[in-house]
């Protein structure tokens, strides 16, 4: 296998091989050598085994990963890929072989292994899918449904919108497309600015992948082959932001134990009581006692909360959602005790598909039509995509899998026993629109609006559009001015309220602070006293509320 690795002045790896599978091997080996600790942490998180070396603080995540069956879902997805797309499956396996061959070298260079007493393990063919799923299982925001459900119970459904995230307190990732008729060169510019959690190292790895079939630069996710989110093949480039779509459902379940020792579980669904899968797993905890986890899966999906965790949402007194009367179990004449639980249903578990077949297709793309066709197979997470090619083509679309179901499923926990809340045998069409002038994406309510419930506020998207519309003749060198723009449009509500507060009502120190904020240019520059004051006042206001 002829593989060449070159690092440029910034340390970015450039990999070249004789074929796509050989290149996947090289990418896996390079990622393991550069990011061994990060990748092994992510592997353990996907398996629910991170507490074995991180200790008790990691138990809550491991418990969730086990209960939601992350690794089993990844294994199902890989099995399906083997059957339906063996070429891509072989490509993923080559990547995993490279990871396994590079982990020992990477571990020697990463002091965290010795500090944690951890030895690098062995990646399985489905591990990249587990890493991907673990990183994105919370992207659709299903915990927000628990929050909205609680608001509706306590204050009434009409109050749910008051607490929506489309407010001044959040900000989204950024992306934009400037068509060739507004640039200095006549070629389109695609920009992406993902607002991910601040981590060391970051979630992405800048890389170049080259073989006779393709030559691509972009941002890869260590542990996952190819370049999914941000890439440039020479003829076409693409970038994404989270679409904020809602595609995960929570179900209020009625469960009952059967059998002589209660080791079997049944769940009440639209067709009555049906057996649920059940087994027990053990989480090893560094410095602590092992923790046992009961894993239950109904016809809707895995249980993610039960007992005290689910008591509130399992309350059958909620209007119009009382379950049918109990019926005797098939195992006995008396009705067993019924307990409540919450299950999670999401497309990767239902369809055994993460969309990994798209990854090699993107590397081979030569036009926006190629990118568009490839993304028809995308699944997880649901993204807004901008793309442009050297022939002048542009693309603005949503890609992913959003199930068609009852509108209530999108906003709250729904009863598992009501037939109207079952998923339909189809998925929603993915929205798209033409690029007129410029296109901007910042997790705001827009092209993906029909697929979601809550979005990031529009301030950042509007500011980017304002900046780009201000002139023509943009170049790549001009883009940092947009990326680094610090104007905080969302400061207006709090500052406008402050302006209506008379200074006579305040103590001397508060009057000085008020004036400093009103004189502030609303730019969040690092050396701005006004920015620091605003951040402190906003934090105090939020905590007081």
Short mmCIF file of C-alpha atoms in Angstrom, two decimals:
data_model
loop_
_atom_site.label_atom_id
_atom_site.label_comp_id
_atom_site.label_asym_id
_atom_site.label_seq_id
_atom_site.Cartn_x
_atom_site.Cartn_y
_atom_site.Cartn_z
CA UNK A 1 0.00 0.00 0.00
CA UNK A 2 1.57 3.28 -1.15
CA UNK A 3 0.55 6.05 1.25
CA UNK A 4 2.18 9.46 1.49
CA UNK A 5 1.67 11.84 4.39
CA UNK A 6 2.73 15.46 4.26
CA UNK A 7 2.13 18.14 6.87
CA UNK A 8 1.99 21.76 5.84
CA UNK A 9 3.27 24.72 7.82
CA UNK A 10 0.19 24.64 10.06
CA UNK A 11 0.53 20.92 10.81
CA UNK A 12 -2.48 20.01 8.67
CA UNK A 13 -2.09 16.44 7.35
CA UNK A 14 -2.24 15.90 3.57
CA UNK A 15 -2.78 12.21 2.78
CA UNK A 16 -2.35 10.57 -0.60
CA UNK A 17 -2.95 6.90 -1.53
CA UNK A 18 -3.47 4.72 -4.60
CA UNK A 19 -7.19 4.14 -3.98
CA UNK A 20 -10.17 5.16 -1.87
CA UNK A 21 -9.98 2.20 0.53
CA UNK A 22 -6.23 2.66 1.02
CA UNK A 23 -6.86 6.35 1.67
CA UNK A 24 -9.54 5.50 4.25
CA UNK A 25 -6.97 3.31 6.01
CA UNK A 26 -4.47 6.19 5.95
CA UNK A 27 -7.08 8.60 7.30
CA UNK A 28 -7.93 6.25 10.16
CA UNK A 29 -4.29 5.69 11.03
CA UNK A 30 -3.50 9.39 10.91
CA UNK A 31 -6.52 10.29 13.04
CA UNK A 32 -5.53 7.71 15.66
CA UNK A 33 -1.93 8.94 15.72
CA UNK A 34 -3.02 12.58 16.11
CA UNK A 35 -6.17 12.20 18.23
CA UNK A 36 -5.89 8.86 20.05
CA UNK A 37 -7.13 10.11 23.43
CA UNK A 38 -10.05 12.04 21.96
CA UNK A 39 -11.08 9.07 19.80
CA UNK A 40 -10.82 6.52 22.59
CA UNK A 41 -12.91 8.73 24.89
CA UNK A 42 -15.55 8.95 22.16
CA UNK A 43 -15.45 5.19 21.58
CA UNK A 44 -16.02 4.55 25.28
CA UNK A 45 -18.83 7.13 25.36
CA UNK A 46 -20.57 5.39 22.48
CA UNK A 47 -20.29 2.06 24.35
CA UNK A 48 -21.30 3.45 27.73
CA UNK A 49 -17.96 2.47 29.27
CA UNK A 50 -16.36 5.86 29.96
CA UNK A 51 -16.88 5.63 33.74
CA UNK A 52 -14.46 2.71 33.78
CA UNK A 53 -11.60 5.23 33.59
CA UNK A 54 -13.23 8.66 34.09
CA UNK A 55 -14.98 7.72 37.32
CA UNK A 56 -18.37 8.47 38.84
CA UNK A 57 -18.89 11.73 36.95
CA UNK A 58 -19.29 9.73 33.72
CA UNK A 59 -21.89 7.30 35.08
CA UNK A 60 -24.90 9.40 34.06
CA UNK A 61 -23.79 9.48 30.42
CA UNK A 62 -22.90 5.78 30.41
CA UNK A 63 -26.31 4.95 31.86
CA UNK A 64 -28.00 6.95 29.10
CA UNK A 65 -25.81 5.40 26.39
CA UNK A 66 -26.65 1.90 27.60
CA UNK A 67 -30.36 2.55 27.96
CA UNK A 68 -30.73 4.28 24.61
CA UNK A 69 -28.68 1.44 23.06
CA UNK A 70 -26.16 3.57 21.19
CA UNK A 71 -23.75 0.77 20.37
CA UNK A 72 -26.48 -1.66 19.39
CA UNK A 73 -27.93 0.97 17.03
CA UNK A 74 -24.49 1.52 15.50
CA UNK A 75 -24.09 -2.23 15.01
CA UNK A 76 -27.50 -2.40 13.32
CA UNK A 77 -26.55 0.46 11.01
CA UNK A 78 -23.30 -1.27 10.03
CA UNK A 79 -25.08 -4.59 9.42
CA UNK A 80 -27.55 -2.81 7.13
CA UNK A 81 -24.71 -1.05 5.31
CA UNK A 82 -22.99 -4.40 4.75
CA UNK A 83 -26.16 -5.73 3.11
CA UNK A 84 -27.18 -2.68 1.10
CA UNK A 85 -23.89 -0.94 0.25
CA UNK A 86 -20.97 -3.37 0.66
CA UNK A 87 -18.57 -0.99 -1.08
CA UNK A 88 -19.08 1.73 1.52
CA UNK A 89 -18.99 -0.87 4.28
CA UNK A 90 -15.56 -2.03 3.05
CA UNK A 91 -14.41 1.59 2.98
CA UNK A 92 -15.50 2.06 6.62
CA UNK A 93 -13.74 -1.18 7.58
CA UNK A 94 -10.53 0.07 5.98
CA UNK A 95 -10.76 3.22 8.08
CA UNK A 96 -11.22 1.12 11.23
CA UNK A 97 -8.20 -1.02 10.32
CA UNK A 98 -6.15 2.16 10.08
CA UNK A 99 -7.40 3.35 13.46
CA UNK A 100 -6.46 0.07 15.11
CA UNK A 101 -2.98 0.21 13.56
CA UNK A 102 -2.42 3.80 14.69
CA UNK A 103 -3.79 3.78 18.25
CA UNK A 104 -0.64 2.45 19.91
CA UNK A 105 1.47 5.22 18.37
CA UNK A 106 -1.13 7.83 19.31
CA UNK A 107 -1.36 6.56 22.87
CA UNK A 108 2.40 6.87 23.33
CA UNK A 109 2.13 10.54 22.34
CA UNK A 110 -0.88 11.29 24.58
CA UNK A 111 -0.08 11.60 28.31
CA UNK A 112 -3.78 11.31 29.19
CA UNK A 113 -3.64 7.54 28.77
CA UNK A 114 -1.05 7.12 31.48
CA UNK A 115 -2.77 9.65 33.72
CA UNK A 116 -6.07 7.76 33.47
CA UNK A 117 -4.48 4.31 33.54
CA UNK A 118 -6.11 3.51 30.20
CA UNK A 119 -4.76 1.34 27.42
CA UNK A 120 -6.05 1.84 23.88
CA UNK A 121 -8.73 -0.69 22.95
CA UNK A 122 -9.88 -2.23 19.70
CA UNK A 123 -12.27 -0.54 17.31
CA UNK A 124 -15.00 -2.63 15.73
CA UNK A 125 -16.42 -2.07 12.22
CA UNK A 126 -19.41 -0.19 13.65
CA UNK A 127 -17.45 2.01 16.07
CA UNK A 128 -17.33 5.05 13.71
CA UNK A 129 -21.12 4.92 13.56
CA UNK A 130 -21.30 4.75 17.34
CA UNK A 131 -19.01 7.76 17.62
CA UNK A 132 -21.15 9.69 15.13
CA UNK A 133 -24.39 8.75 16.86
CA UNK A 134 -23.02 9.57 20.31
CA UNK A 135 -21.96 13.02 19.12
CA UNK A 136 -25.38 13.82 17.62
CA UNK A 137 -28.00 11.98 19.70
CA UNK A 138 -28.80 15.24 21.55
CA UNK A 139 -28.73 17.46 18.46
CA UNK A 140 -32.48 17.20 17.84
CA UNK A 141 -33.10 18.40 21.40
CA UNK A 142 -35.50 15.76 22.68
CA UNK A 143 -34.93 16.92 26.31
CA UNK A 144 -36.71 20.15 25.33
CA UNK A 145 -39.91 18.11 25.02
CA UNK A 146 -39.70 17.22 28.70
CA UNK A 147 -39.31 20.92 29.46
CA UNK A 148 -42.22 21.97 27.23
CA UNK A 149 -44.37 19.21 28.69
CA UNK A 150 -43.62 20.46 32.22
CA UNK A 151 -44.48 24.05 31.23
CA UNK A 152 -47.79 22.93 29.70
CA UNK A 153 -48.69 20.94 32.81
CA UNK A 154 -47.95 23.73 35.26
CA UNK A 155 -48.94 26.85 33.34
CA UNK A 156 -51.02 25.63 30.41
CA UNK A 157 -50.18 24.89 26.74
CA UNK A 158 -50.44 28.58 25.81
CA UNK A 159 -47.30 29.29 27.85
CA UNK A 160 -45.02 26.94 25.95
CA UNK A 161 -44.11 29.58 23.36
CA UNK A 162 -42.99 32.02 26.04
CA UNK A 163 -40.10 29.71 26.87
CA UNK A 164 -39.12 28.93 23.26
CA UNK A 165 -35.47 29.27 22.30
CA UNK A 166 -36.27 31.70 19.47
CA UNK A 167 -35.30 34.48 21.86
CA UNK A 168 -32.34 36.75 22.57
CA UNK A 169 -30.50 34.25 24.75
CA UNK A 170 -29.08 31.85 22.16
CA UNK A 171 -26.94 32.07 19.06
CA UNK A 172 -26.47 29.69 16.18
CA UNK A 173 -23.75 28.42 13.90
CA UNK A 174 -23.07 30.53 10.84
CA UNK A 175 -22.89 29.83 7.14
CA UNK A 176 -23.40 31.81 3.97
CA UNK A 177 -23.12 31.60 0.21
CA UNK A 178 -22.16 34.59 -1.95
CA UNK A 179 -22.88 33.86 -5.65
CA UNK A 180 -20.34 34.70 -8.32
CA UNK A 181 -22.15 37.85 -9.45
CA UNK A 182 -21.33 39.45 -6.08
CA UNK A 183 -17.67 38.39 -5.79
CA UNK A 184 -14.46 39.92 -7.07
CA UNK A 185 -13.47 36.80 -9.04
CA UNK A 186 -16.86 35.73 -10.39
CA UNK A 187 -16.59 32.51 -8.42
CA UNK A 188 -18.99 31.77 -5.57
CA UNK A 189 -17.82 31.82 -1.95
CA UNK A 190 -19.13 29.33 0.62
CA UNK A 191 -18.39 30.02 4.29
CA UNK A 192 -19.05 27.91 7.36
CA UNK A 193 -18.60 28.68 11.05
CA UNK A 194 -19.78 25.80 13.27
CA UNK A 195 -20.55 26.82 16.83
CA UNK A 196 -19.74 23.56 18.58
CA UNK A 197 -18.77 23.12 22.21
CA UNK A 198 -15.30 24.41 23.00
CA UNK A 199 -13.15 21.31 23.39
CA UNK A 200 -9.44 20.52 23.40
CA UNK A 201 -8.89 19.21 20.81
CA UNK A 202 -11.85 20.39 18.77
CA UNK A 203 -14.51 18.15 17.27
CA UNK A 204 -13.10 18.66 13.77
CA UNK A 205 -9.71 17.87 12.20
CA UNK A 206 -8.59 19.87 9.19
CA UNK A 207 -7.32 17.45 6.53
CA UNK A 208 -6.67 16.79 2.85
CA UNK A 209 -7.57 13.43 1.27
CA UNK A 210 -6.22 12.65 -2.21
CA UNK A 211 -6.24 9.58 -4.48
CA UNK A 212 -6.77 9.10 -8.26
CA UNK A 213 -10.56 9.39 -7.76
CA UNK A 214 -10.67 12.62 -5.77
CA UNK A 215 -8.70 15.36 -4.01
CA UNK A 216 -10.65 16.94 -1.15
CA UNK A 217 -9.86 19.37 1.66
CA UNK A 218 -12.13 19.98 4.61
CA UNK A 219 -13.00 19.24 8.21
CA UNK A 220 -13.20 15.58 9.25
CA UNK A 221 -14.52 14.23 12.55
CA UNK A 222 -11.80 12.10 14.19
CA UNK A 223 -13.21 8.59 14.40
CA UNK A 224 -15.35 8.93 11.26
CA UNK A 225 -14.10 8.41 7.69
CA UNK A 226 -14.43 11.02 4.96
CA UNK A 227 -15.42 14.67 5.22
CA UNK A 228 -19.09 15.07 6.08
CA UNK A 229 -19.85 18.67 7.00
CA UNK A 230 -17.35 21.04 5.37
CA UNK A 231 -15.47 20.13 2.23
CA UNK A 232 -14.06 21.30 -1.11
CA UNK A 233 -13.34 18.83 -3.92
CA UNK A 234 -11.79 21.34 -6.30
CA UNK A 235 -14.99 21.71 -8.33
CA UNK A 236 -17.63 21.96 -5.58
CA UNK A 237 -17.69 23.03 -1.93
CA UNK A 238 -20.31 22.60 0.78
CA UNK A 239 -20.96 23.67 4.37
CA UNK A 240 -23.72 22.93 6.89
CA UNK A 241 -25.47 24.14 10.00
CA UNK A 242 -27.89 22.25 12.20
CA UNK A 243 -31.40 22.51 10.75
CA UNK A 244 -32.96 22.49 14.25
CA UNK A 245 -35.44 19.94 12.92
CA UNK A 246 -37.52 17.82 15.26
CA UNK A 247 -37.16 14.12 14.43
CA UNK A 248 -37.02 12.39 17.82
CA UNK A 249 -40.15 11.50 19.77
CA UNK A 250 -40.74 10.77 23.44
CA UNK A 251 -43.51 8.38 24.46
CA UNK A 252 -45.23 8.04 27.82
CA UNK A 253 -45.28 4.29 28.44
CA UNK A 254 -47.18 1.92 30.72
CA UNK A 255 -45.03 -1.09 31.63
CA UNK A 256 -45.70 -4.12 33.80
CA UNK A 257 -43.50 -6.95 35.01
CA UNK A 258 -44.49 -10.55 34.39
CA UNK A 259 -43.03 -13.98 35.06
CA UNK A 260 -42.20 -15.62 38.37
CA UNK A 261 -39.48 -13.11 39.26
CA UNK A 262 -40.75 -10.16 37.25
CA UNK A 263 -37.84 -10.55 34.84
CA UNK A 264 -40.09 -10.07 31.81
CA UNK A 265 -41.71 -6.77 30.90
CA UNK A 266 -44.77 -5.91 28.83
CA UNK A 267 -45.66 -2.51 27.37
CA UNK A 268 -49.08 -1.07 26.58
CA UNK A 269 -49.25 0.00 22.94
CA UNK A 270 -52.01 0.78 20.44
CA UNK A 271 -52.70 -2.96 20.12
CA UNK A 272 -52.72 -3.73 23.82
CA UNK A 273 -50.03 -5.27 25.99
CA UNK A 274 -47.01 -6.59 24.11
CA UNK A 275 -43.68 -8.07 25.30
CA UNK A 276 -40.78 -5.64 25.62
CA UNK A 277 -37.10 -6.50 25.33
CA UNK A 278 -35.28 -6.45 28.65
CA UNK A 279 -31.81 -7.23 29.97
CA UNK A 280 -29.42 -5.94 32.63
CA UNK A 281 -25.97 -4.46 32.04
CA UNK A 282 -23.19 -3.45 34.43
CA UNK A 283 -21.23 -0.19 34.30
CA UNK A 284 -17.74 -0.42 35.76
CA UNK A 285 -16.76 2.73 37.67
CA UNK A 286 -13.16 3.74 38.37
CA UNK A 287 -12.78 4.25 42.09
CA UNK A 288 -16.34 3.18 42.81
CA UNK A 289 -18.78 0.30 42.90
CA UNK A 290 -20.24 -1.09 39.67
CA UNK A 291 -23.64 0.23 38.65
CA UNK A 292 -26.33 -2.02 37.19
CA UNK A 293 -28.58 -0.72 34.45
CA UNK A 294 -31.87 -2.23 33.34
CA UNK A 295 -32.24 -1.88 29.57
CA UNK A 296 -35.84 -2.05 28.29
CA UNK A 297 -37.09 -1.47 24.76
CA UNK A 298 -40.75 -1.32 23.75
CA UNK A 299 -42.28 -1.18 20.29
CA UNK A 300 -41.66 2.57 20.30
CA UNK A 301 -38.03 2.51 21.36
CA UNK A 302 -35.63 2.22 24.32
CA UNK A 303 -36.64 3.41 27.78
CA UNK A 304 -34.58 6.43 28.77
CA UNK A 305 -36.35 7.23 32.06
CA UNK A 306 -38.49 5.23 34.46
CA UNK A 307 -39.40 5.08 38.12
CA UNK A 308 -38.90 8.40 39.88
CA UNK A 309 -37.32 9.86 36.74
CA UNK A 310 -40.52 9.36 34.75
CA UNK A 311 -43.08 9.76 37.53
CA UNK A 312 -44.26 13.18 36.46
CA UNK A 313 -44.54 12.40 32.77
CA UNK A 314 -46.12 9.02 33.49
CA UNK A 315 -49.01 10.62 35.39
CA UNK A 316 -52.16 9.23 33.74
CA UNK A 317 -54.21 12.16 35.03
CA UNK A 318 -52.97 14.37 32.21
CA UNK A 319 -56.07 15.47 30.20
CA UNK A 320 -57.16 13.17 27.38
CA UNK A 321 -54.23 10.84 27.84
CA UNK A 322 -55.47 8.33 30.42
CA UNK A 323 -54.61 4.78 29.33
CA UNK A 324 -57.18 2.01 29.01
CA UNK A 325 -58.03 0.02 32.10
CA UNK A 326 -55.57 -2.69 33.02
CA UNK A 327 -56.21 -6.21 31.87
CA UNK A 328 -54.85 -9.39 33.48
CA UNK A 329 -51.44 -10.53 32.33
CA UNK A 330 -51.17 -13.67 30.25
CA UNK A 331 -48.91 -15.10 32.97
CA UNK A 332 -51.42 -14.81 35.79
CA UNK A 333 -54.98 -14.04 36.80
CA UNK A 334 -54.20 -10.91 38.78
CA UNK A 335 -53.07 -7.70 37.15
CA UNK A 336 -49.41 -6.93 37.95
CA UNK A 337 -48.30 -3.52 39.11
CA UNK A 338 -47.99 -1.02 36.29
CA UNK A 339 -45.17 1.53 36.25
CA UNK A 340 -44.42 4.45 34.00
CA UNK A 341 -41.50 5.15 31.68
CA UNK A 342 -40.39 7.39 28.83
CA UNK A 343 -39.11 5.90 25.57
CA UNK A 344 -37.16 7.57 22.76
CA UNK A 345 -37.92 6.90 19.10
CA UNK A 346 -35.53 8.25 16.47
CA UNK A 347 -34.78 7.44 12.81
CA UNK A 348 -31.35 5.74 13.16
CA UNK A 349 -32.83 3.18 15.54
CA UNK A 350 -35.96 2.67 13.43
CA UNK A 351 -34.28 2.59 10.00
CA UNK A 352 -30.83 1.23 10.93
CA UNK A 353 -29.30 4.04 8.90
CA UNK A 354 -27.09 7.04 9.65
CA UNK A 355 -26.53 8.03 6.04
CA UNK A 356 -22.91 6.82 5.88
CA UNK A 357 -23.36 5.89 2.22
CA UNK A 358 -23.28 9.63 1.54
CA UNK A 359 -19.71 10.07 2.82
CA UNK A 360 -17.75 8.54 -0.12
CA UNK A 361 -20.22 10.07 -2.57
CA UNK A 362 -19.41 13.55 -1.26
CA UNK A 363 -15.69 12.95 -1.76
CA UNK A 364 -16.36 12.09 -5.41
CA UNK A 365 -18.71 15.03 -6.03
CA UNK A 366 -17.87 17.37 -8.91
CA UNK A 367 -20.97 19.60 -8.96
CA UNK A 368 -23.82 20.79 -6.77
CA UNK A 369 -25.96 18.19 -8.56
CA UNK A 370 -23.61 15.48 -7.25
CA UNK A 371 -23.78 16.92 -3.73
CA UNK A 372 -27.55 17.20 -3.97
CA UNK A 373 -27.95 13.59 -5.12
CA UNK A 374 -25.63 12.32 -2.41
CA UNK A 375 -27.48 14.20 0.33
CA UNK A 376 -30.76 12.57 -0.62
CA UNK A 377 -29.40 9.63 1.39
CA UNK A 378 -28.42 11.64 4.46
CA UNK A 379 -30.02 10.76 7.81
CA UNK A 380 -28.37 11.98 11.03
CA UNK A 381 -28.35 14.79 12.05
CA UNK A 382 -30.68 16.90 9.92
CA UNK A 383 -28.69 19.77 8.40
CA UNK A 384 -29.12 22.86 6.28
CA UNK A 385 -26.62 22.68 3.43
CA UNK A 386 -25.12 25.38 1.21
CA UNK A 387 -23.02 24.37 -1.80
CA UNK A 388 -21.54 25.97 -4.90
CA UNK A 389 -19.50 24.72 -7.84
CA UNK A 390 -17.05 26.22 -10.32
CA UNK A 391 -19.66 26.08 -13.09
CA UNK A 392 -21.85 28.60 -11.25
CA UNK A 393 -24.24 26.12 -9.66
CA UNK A 394 -25.58 26.77 -6.17
CA UNK A 395 -27.54 24.69 -3.66
CA UNK A 396 -29.55 25.56 -0.56
CA UNK A 397 -31.42 22.63 0.96
CA UNK A 398 -32.14 20.58 4.07
CA UNK A 399 -30.82 17.02 4.30
CA UNK A 400 -31.82 14.31 6.73
CA UNK A 401 -34.65 12.06 7.90
CA UNK A 402 -37.70 13.58 9.61
CA UNK A 403 -40.59 11.16 10.21
CA UNK A 404 -44.16 12.09 9.35
CA UNK A 405 -46.33 11.92 12.47
CA UNK A 406 -48.97 13.68 14.55
CA UNK A 407 -48.15 17.37 15.28
CA UNK A 408 -48.32 16.78 19.05
CA UNK A 409 -45.35 14.42 18.77
CA UNK A 410 -43.14 17.40 17.98
CA UNK A 411 -43.91 19.39 21.06
CA UNK A 412 -44.36 17.07 24.01
CA UNK A 413 -44.31 13.58 25.49
CA UNK A 414 -47.16 11.61 23.91
CA UNK A 415 -49.01 8.47 25.10
CA UNK A 416 -47.71 5.26 23.59
CA UNK A 417 -51.12 3.57 23.64
CA UNK A 418 -52.86 6.10 21.36
CA UNK A 419 -52.70 5.00 17.68
CA UNK A 420 -52.61 8.58 16.39
CA UNK A 421 -49.09 9.04 17.77
CA UNK A 422 -47.56 6.13 15.83
CA UNK A 423 -45.14 7.03 13.05
CA UNK A 424 -46.49 6.93 9.52
CA UNK A 425 -44.80 4.92 6.78
CA UNK A 426 -43.13 7.94 5.21
CA UNK A 427 -40.66 10.73 5.90
CA UNK A 428 -41.11 14.44 5.30
CA UNK A 429 -39.78 15.91 2.03
CA UNK A 430 -36.64 17.97 2.52
CA UNK A 431 -37.15 21.71 1.82
CA UNK A 432 -34.98 23.56 -0.66
CA UNK A 433 -34.90 27.01 -2.23
CA UNK A 434 -32.93 28.88 -4.85
CA UNK A 435 -30.09 31.21 -3.99
CA UNK A 436 -31.12 34.78 -4.77
CA UNK A 437 -28.40 37.36 -4.08
CA UNK A 438 -26.97 35.63 -1.02
CA UNK A 439 -28.01 32.75 1.23
CA UNK A 440 -27.48 32.75 4.98
CA UNK A 441 -27.93 30.00 7.57
CA UNK A 442 -27.49 30.44 11.32
CA UNK A 443 -29.87 27.87 12.87
CA UNK A 444 -32.64 30.44 12.50
CA UNK A 445 -36.24 29.74 11.54
CA UNK A 446 -36.11 29.72 7.75
CA UNK A 447 -35.84 27.05 5.11
CA UNK A 448 -36.11 24.31 7.78
CA UNK A 449 -39.05 26.01 9.51
CA UNK A 450 -41.64 23.36 8.54
CA UNK A 451 -39.52 20.63 10.14
CA UNK A 452 -38.89 22.13 13.58
CA UNK A 453 -40.43 23.70 16.64
CA UNK A 454 -37.80 26.00 18.12
CA UNK A 455 -34.88 27.68 16.39
CA UNK A 456 -32.06 30.06 17.17
CA UNK A 457 -33.08 33.72 17.10
CA UNK A 458 -32.76 35.57 13.78
CA UNK A 459 -30.29 38.25 14.94
CA UNK A 460 -27.10 36.64 13.69
CA UNK A 461 -28.53 35.63 10.33
CA UNK A 462 -29.92 39.12 9.81
CA UNK A 463 -26.57 40.69 10.73
CA UNK A 464 -24.67 38.45 8.27
CA UNK A 465 -27.16 39.28 5.53
CA UNK A 466 -26.84 42.98 6.31
CA UNK A 467 -23.05 42.85 6.07
CA UNK A 468 -22.99 40.85 2.83
CA UNK A 469 -25.68 42.97 1.17
CA UNK A 470 -23.74 46.13 1.93
CA UNK A 471 -21.54 45.82 -1.14
CA UNK A 472 -20.44 43.59 -4.02
CA UNK A 473 -16.97 42.44 -5.03
CA UNK A 474 -16.45 40.11 -2.07
CA UNK A 475 -13.31 37.97 -1.95
CA UNK A 476 -12.18 35.12 0.26
CA UNK A 477 -9.83 37.55 2.00
CA UNK A 478 -12.84 39.65 3.01
CA UNK A 479 -14.65 36.84 4.79
CA UNK A 480 -12.89 37.20 8.18
CA UNK A 481 -14.61 40.57 8.56
CA UNK A 482 -17.93 38.72 8.57
CA UNK A 483 -16.74 35.80 10.69
CA UNK A 484 -15.30 38.15 13.29
CA UNK A 485 -18.11 40.69 13.40
CA UNK A 486 -18.88 41.29 17.07
CA UNK A 487 -22.09 43.35 16.95
CA UNK A 488 -24.57 41.80 19.41
CA UNK A 489 -27.98 42.63 17.98
CA UNK A 490 -29.67 40.50 20.63
CA UNK A 491 -28.57 42.97 23.32
CA UNK A 492 -31.40 45.31 22.30
CA UNK A 493 -34.23 43.98 24.55
CA UNK A 494 -32.27 44.29 27.78
CA UNK A 495 -30.68 47.63 26.88
CA UNK A 496 -34.00 49.09 25.72
CA UNK A 497 -35.50 48.10 29.05
CA UNK A 498 -32.58 49.72 30.83
CA UNK A 499 -33.05 52.91 28.84
CA UNK A 500 -36.64 53.12 30.11
CA UNK A 501 -35.42 52.88 33.71
CA UNK A 502 -34.87 56.36 35.06
CA UNK A 503 -31.42 56.97 36.58
CA UNK A 504 -33.04 58.54 39.63
CA UNK A 505 -34.33 55.13 40.66
CA UNK A 506 -30.80 53.75 40.96
CA UNK A 507 -27.93 54.00 43.42
CA UNK A 508 -24.80 55.92 42.25
CA UNK A 509 -22.85 52.78 41.25
CA UNK A 510 -25.87 51.44 39.38
CA UNK A 511 -26.29 54.78 37.58
CA UNK A 512 -22.69 54.61 36.39
CA UNK A 513 -23.19 51.05 35.22
CA UNK A 514 -26.39 52.00 33.42
CA UNK A 515 -24.67 54.84 31.58
CA UNK A 516 -21.74 52.64 30.61
CA UNK A 517 -24.16 50.14 29.07
CA UNK A 518 -26.17 52.81 27.24
CA UNK A 519 -22.94 54.31 25.83
CA UNK A 520 -21.67 50.87 24.78
CA UNK A 521 -21.45 50.25 21.01
CA UNK A 522 -22.95 46.76 21.46
CA UNK A 523 -19.85 45.05 20.15
CA UNK A 524 -18.55 42.04 22.09
CA UNK A 525 -14.87 42.86 21.65
CA UNK A 526 -12.48 41.14 24.02
CA UNK A 527 -11.16 44.42 25.47
CA UNK A 528 -14.58 46.08 25.81
CA UNK A 529 -15.59 47.10 29.33
CA UNK A 530 -19.14 47.60 28.05
CA UNK A 531 -19.24 44.04 26.71
CA UNK A 532 -18.02 42.65 30.03
CA UNK A 533 -20.58 44.75 31.91
CA UNK A 534 -23.39 43.61 29.63
CA UNK A 535 -22.43 39.95 30.05
CA UNK A 536 -22.46 40.34 33.84
CA UNK A 537 -25.78 42.21 33.92
CA UNK A 538 -27.44 39.78 31.53
CA UNK A 539 -26.24 36.80 33.58
CA UNK A 540 -27.54 38.38 36.78
CA UNK A 541 -30.90 39.16 35.14
CA UNK A 542 -31.30 35.61 33.88
CA UNK A 543 -30.45 34.13 37.26
CA UNK A 544 -32.82 36.51 39.04
CA UNK A 545 -35.63 35.53 36.66
#
